[in-house]
PDB file of C-alpha atoms in Angstrom:
ATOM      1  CA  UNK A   1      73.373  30.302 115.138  1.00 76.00           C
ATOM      2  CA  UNK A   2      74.194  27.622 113.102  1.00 94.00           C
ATOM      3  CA  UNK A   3      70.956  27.308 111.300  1.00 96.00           C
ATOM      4  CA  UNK A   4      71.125  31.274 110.786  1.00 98.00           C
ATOM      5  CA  UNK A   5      74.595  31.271 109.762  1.00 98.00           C
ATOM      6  CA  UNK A   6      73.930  28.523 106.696  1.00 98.00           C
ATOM      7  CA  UNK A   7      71.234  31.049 105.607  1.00 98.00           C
ATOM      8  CA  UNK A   8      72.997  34.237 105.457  1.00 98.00           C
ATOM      9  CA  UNK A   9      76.012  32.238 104.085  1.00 98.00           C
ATOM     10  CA  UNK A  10      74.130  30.825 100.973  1.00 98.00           C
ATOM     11  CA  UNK A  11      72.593  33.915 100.504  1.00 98.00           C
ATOM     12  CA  UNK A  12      75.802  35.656 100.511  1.00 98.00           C
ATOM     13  CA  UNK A  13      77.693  32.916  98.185  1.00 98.00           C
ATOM     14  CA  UNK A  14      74.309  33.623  95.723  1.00 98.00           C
ATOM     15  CA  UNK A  15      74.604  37.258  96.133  1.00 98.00           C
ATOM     16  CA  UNK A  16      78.338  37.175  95.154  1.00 97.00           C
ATOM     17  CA  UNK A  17      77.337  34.714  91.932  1.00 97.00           C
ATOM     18  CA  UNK A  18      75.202  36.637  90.770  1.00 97.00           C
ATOM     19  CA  UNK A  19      77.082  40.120  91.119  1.00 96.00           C
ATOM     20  CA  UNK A  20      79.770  38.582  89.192  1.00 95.00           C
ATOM     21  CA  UNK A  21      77.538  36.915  86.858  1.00 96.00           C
ATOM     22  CA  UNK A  22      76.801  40.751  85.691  1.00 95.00           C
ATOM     23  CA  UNK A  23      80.186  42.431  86.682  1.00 94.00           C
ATOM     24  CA  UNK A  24      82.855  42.900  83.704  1.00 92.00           C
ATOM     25  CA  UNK A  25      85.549  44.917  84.239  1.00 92.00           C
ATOM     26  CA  UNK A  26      87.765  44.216  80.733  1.00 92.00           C
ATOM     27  CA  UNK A  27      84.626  44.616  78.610  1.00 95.00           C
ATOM     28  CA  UNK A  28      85.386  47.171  75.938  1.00 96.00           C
ATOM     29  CA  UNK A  29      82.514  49.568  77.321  1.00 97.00           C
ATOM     30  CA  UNK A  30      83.957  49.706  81.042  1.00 96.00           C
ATOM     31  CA  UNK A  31      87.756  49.942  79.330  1.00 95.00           C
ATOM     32  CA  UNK A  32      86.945  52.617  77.412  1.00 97.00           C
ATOM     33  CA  UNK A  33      85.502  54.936  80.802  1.00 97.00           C
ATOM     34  CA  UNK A  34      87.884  57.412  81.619  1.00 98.00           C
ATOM     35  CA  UNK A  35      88.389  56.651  85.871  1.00 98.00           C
ATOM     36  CA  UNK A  36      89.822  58.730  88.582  1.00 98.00           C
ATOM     37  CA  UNK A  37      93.529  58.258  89.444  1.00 97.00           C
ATOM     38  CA  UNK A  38      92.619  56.355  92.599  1.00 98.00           C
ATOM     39  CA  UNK A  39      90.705  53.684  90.821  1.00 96.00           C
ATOM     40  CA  UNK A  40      91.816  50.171  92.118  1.00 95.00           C
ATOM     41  CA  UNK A  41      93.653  47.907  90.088  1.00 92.00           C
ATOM     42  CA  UNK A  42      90.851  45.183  89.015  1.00 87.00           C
ATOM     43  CA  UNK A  43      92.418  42.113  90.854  1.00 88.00           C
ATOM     44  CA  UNK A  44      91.467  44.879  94.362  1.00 92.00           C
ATOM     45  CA  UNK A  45      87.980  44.058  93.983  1.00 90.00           C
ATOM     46  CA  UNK A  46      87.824  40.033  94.355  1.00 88.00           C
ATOM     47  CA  UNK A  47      90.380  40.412  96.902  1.00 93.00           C
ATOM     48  CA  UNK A  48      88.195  42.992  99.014  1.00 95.00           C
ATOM     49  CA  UNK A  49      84.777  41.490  98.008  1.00 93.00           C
ATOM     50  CA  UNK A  50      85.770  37.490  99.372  1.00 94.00           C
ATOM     51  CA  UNK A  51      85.882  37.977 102.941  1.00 97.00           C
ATOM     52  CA  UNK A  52      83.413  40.853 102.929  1.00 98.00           C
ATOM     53  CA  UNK A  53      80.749  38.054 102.102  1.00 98.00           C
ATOM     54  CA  UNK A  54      81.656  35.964 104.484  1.00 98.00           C
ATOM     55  CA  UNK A  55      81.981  39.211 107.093  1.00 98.00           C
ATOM     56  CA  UNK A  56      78.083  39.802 105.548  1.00 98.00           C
ATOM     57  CA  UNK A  57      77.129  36.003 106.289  1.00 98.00           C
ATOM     58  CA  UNK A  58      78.559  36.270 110.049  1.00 98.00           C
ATOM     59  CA  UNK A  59      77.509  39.498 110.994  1.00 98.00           C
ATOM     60  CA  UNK A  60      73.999  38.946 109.634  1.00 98.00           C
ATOM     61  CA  UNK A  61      73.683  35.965 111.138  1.00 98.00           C
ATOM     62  CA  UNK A  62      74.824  36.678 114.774  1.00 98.00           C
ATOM     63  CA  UNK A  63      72.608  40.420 114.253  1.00 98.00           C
ATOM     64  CA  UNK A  64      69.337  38.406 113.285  1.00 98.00           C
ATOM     65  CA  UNK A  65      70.046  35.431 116.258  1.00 98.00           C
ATOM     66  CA  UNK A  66      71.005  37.925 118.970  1.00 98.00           C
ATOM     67  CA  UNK A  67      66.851  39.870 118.445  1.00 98.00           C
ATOM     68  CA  UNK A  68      64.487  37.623 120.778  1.00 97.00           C
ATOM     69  CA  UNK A  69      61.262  38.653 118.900  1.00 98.00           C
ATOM     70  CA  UNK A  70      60.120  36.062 116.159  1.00 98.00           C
ATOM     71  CA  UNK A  71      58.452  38.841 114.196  1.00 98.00           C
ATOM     72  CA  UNK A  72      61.037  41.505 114.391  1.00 98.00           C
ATOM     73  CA  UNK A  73      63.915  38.355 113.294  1.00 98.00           C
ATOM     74  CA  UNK A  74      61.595  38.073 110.226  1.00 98.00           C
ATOM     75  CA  UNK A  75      62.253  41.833 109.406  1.00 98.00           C
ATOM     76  CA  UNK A  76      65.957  41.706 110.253  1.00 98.00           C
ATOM     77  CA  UNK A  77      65.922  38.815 107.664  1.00 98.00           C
ATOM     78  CA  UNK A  78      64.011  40.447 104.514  1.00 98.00           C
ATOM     79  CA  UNK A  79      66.453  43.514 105.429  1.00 98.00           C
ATOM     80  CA  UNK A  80      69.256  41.231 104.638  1.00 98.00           C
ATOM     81  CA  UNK A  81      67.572  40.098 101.888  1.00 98.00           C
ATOM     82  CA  UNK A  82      66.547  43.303  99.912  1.00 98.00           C
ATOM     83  CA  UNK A  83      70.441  44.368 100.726  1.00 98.00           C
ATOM     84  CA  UNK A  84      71.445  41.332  98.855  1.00 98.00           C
ATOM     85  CA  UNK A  85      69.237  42.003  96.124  1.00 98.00           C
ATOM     86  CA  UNK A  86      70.451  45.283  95.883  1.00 98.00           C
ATOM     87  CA  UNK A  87      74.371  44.425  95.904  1.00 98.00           C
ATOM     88  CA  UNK A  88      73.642  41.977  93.098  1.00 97.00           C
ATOM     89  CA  UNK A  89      71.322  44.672  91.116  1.00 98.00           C
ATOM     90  CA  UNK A  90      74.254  47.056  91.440  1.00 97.00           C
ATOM     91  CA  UNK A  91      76.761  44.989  89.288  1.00 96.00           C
ATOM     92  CA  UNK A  92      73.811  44.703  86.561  1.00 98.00           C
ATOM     93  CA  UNK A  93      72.646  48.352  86.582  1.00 98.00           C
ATOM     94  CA  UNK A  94      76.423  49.745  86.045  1.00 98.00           C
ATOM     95  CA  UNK A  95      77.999  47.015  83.774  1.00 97.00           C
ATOM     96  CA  UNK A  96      75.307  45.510  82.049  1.00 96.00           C
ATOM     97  CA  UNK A  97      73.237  48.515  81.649  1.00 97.00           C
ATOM     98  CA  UNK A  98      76.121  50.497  80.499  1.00 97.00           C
ATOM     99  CA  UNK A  99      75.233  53.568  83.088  1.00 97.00           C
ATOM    100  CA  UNK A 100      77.172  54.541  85.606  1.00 98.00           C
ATOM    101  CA  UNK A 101      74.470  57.757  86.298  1.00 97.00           C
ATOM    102  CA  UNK A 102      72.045  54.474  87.109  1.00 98.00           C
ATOM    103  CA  UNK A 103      74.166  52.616  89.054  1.00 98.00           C
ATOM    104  CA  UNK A 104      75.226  55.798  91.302  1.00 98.00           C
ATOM    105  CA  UNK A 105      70.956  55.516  91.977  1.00 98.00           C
ATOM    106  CA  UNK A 106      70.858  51.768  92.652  1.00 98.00           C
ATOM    107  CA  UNK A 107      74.379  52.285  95.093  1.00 98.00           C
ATOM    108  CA  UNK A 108      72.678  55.101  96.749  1.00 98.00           C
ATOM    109  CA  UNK A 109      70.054  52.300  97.695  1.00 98.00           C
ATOM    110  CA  UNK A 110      72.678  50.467  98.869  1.00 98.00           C
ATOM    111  CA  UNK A 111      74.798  52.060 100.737  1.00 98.00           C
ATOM    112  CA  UNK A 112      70.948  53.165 102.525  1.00 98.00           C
ATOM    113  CA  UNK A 113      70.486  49.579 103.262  1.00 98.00           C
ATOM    114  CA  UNK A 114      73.819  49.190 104.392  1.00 98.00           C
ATOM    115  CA  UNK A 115      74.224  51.683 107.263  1.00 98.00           C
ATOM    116  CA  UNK A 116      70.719  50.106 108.410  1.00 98.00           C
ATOM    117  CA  UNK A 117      72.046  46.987 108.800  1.00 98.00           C
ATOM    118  CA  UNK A 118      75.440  48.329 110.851  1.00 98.00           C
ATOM    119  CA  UNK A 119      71.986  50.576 112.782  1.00 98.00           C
ATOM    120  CA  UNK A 120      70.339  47.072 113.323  1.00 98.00           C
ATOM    121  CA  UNK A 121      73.036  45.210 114.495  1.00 98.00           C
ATOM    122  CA  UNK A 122      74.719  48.178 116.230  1.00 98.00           C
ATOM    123  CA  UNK A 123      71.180  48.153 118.307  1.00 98.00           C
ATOM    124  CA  UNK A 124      71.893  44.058 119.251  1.00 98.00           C
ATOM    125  CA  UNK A 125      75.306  42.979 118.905  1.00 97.00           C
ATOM    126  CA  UNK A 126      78.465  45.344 118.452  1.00 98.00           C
ATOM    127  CA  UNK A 127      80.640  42.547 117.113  1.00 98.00           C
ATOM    128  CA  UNK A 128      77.774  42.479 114.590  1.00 98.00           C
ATOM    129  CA  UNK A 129      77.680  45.518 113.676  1.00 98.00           C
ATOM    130  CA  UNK A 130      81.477  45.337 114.112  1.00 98.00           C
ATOM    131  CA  UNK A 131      81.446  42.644 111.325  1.00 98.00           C
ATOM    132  CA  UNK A 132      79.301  44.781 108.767  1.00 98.00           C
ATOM    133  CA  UNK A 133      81.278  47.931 109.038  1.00 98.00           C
ATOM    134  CA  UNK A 134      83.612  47.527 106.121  1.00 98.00           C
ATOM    135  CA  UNK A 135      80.827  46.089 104.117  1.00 98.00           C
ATOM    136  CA  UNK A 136      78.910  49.611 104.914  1.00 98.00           C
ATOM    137  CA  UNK A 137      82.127  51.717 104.346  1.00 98.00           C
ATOM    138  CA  UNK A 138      83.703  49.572 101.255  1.00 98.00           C
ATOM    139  CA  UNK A 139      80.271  50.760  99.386  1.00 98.00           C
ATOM    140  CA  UNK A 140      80.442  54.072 100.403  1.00 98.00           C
ATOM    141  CA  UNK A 141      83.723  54.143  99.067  1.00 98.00           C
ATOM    142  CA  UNK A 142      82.270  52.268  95.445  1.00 97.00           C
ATOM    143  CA  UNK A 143      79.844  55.331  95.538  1.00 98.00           C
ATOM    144  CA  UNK A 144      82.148  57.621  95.417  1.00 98.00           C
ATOM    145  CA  UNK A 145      84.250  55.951  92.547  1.00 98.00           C
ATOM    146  CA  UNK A 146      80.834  55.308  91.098  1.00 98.00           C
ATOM    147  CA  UNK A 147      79.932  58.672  91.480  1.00 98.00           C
ATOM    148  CA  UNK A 148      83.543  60.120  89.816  1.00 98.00           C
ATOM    149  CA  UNK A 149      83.574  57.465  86.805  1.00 98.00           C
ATOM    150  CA  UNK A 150      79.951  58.968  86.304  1.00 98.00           C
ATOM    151  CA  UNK A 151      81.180  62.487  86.234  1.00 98.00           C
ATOM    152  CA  UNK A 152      84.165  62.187  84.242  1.00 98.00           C
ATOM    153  CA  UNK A 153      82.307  59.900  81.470  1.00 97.00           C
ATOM    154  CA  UNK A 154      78.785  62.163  81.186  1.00 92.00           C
TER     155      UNK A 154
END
């Protein structure tokens, strides 16, 4: 698992980069969106997103090393990568793109991706799957902020 677990955890360390390359929450743009009352606090958001990477790098890893077949380890692996991808393109499409109607499209992909990686590793490991259940219900709970900031800012 080693090997597996390096992967997923670089991949997870880039992911995070490059989310917060794209993420900023005391730009004028994002200040000036009127939020729901049960918005976090900014400072929430590093402190929630920190160990969900590394819960994303272990759970990944031990989902992908528990499936025997070669081929089917190969898909387990680009699904981990397009939900990367995804994660990252969130942060651009809502702060950088200035659209929160956009970003509630490119979560929606997400949070997709996200339950089938808890389905994936819920079929091969539970402590997998275990491991990527926050990750799956901390976005649903981003699409649903997502989703109010979008309706109270149309």
């Amino acid at each position: 698992m080693r090997r597996t677990l390096l992967a997923t955890s670089l991949a997870s360390a880039a992911t995070a980069l490059i989310g917060s390359l794209g993420t900023d929450p005391e730009s004028r743009w994002y200040r000036s969106l009127e939020k729901p009352p049960w918005q976090p606090p900014p400072v929430a958001f590093p402190l929630v997103w920190t160990p969900l990477y590394g819960l994303i790098a272990w759970g990944t890893a031990r989902m992908i090393d528990a499936e025997p077949d070669p081929a089917t380890r190969r898909r387990l692996a680009a699904l981990v990568a397009a939900d990367l991808a995804a994660n990252a393109a969130w942060c651009w499409v809502f702060f950088k793109g200035r659209s929160p109607r956009q970003g509630l499209a490119a979560i929606a992909v997400l949070d997709g991706l996200n339950l089938a990686l808890v389905d994936q590793a819920r079929r091969r490991d539970a402590r997998a799957a275990g491991a990527l259940a926050p990750y799956a219900a901390w976005g649903l709970f981003a699409t649903a902020l997502n989703a109010a900031i979008w309706r109270r800012n149309r």
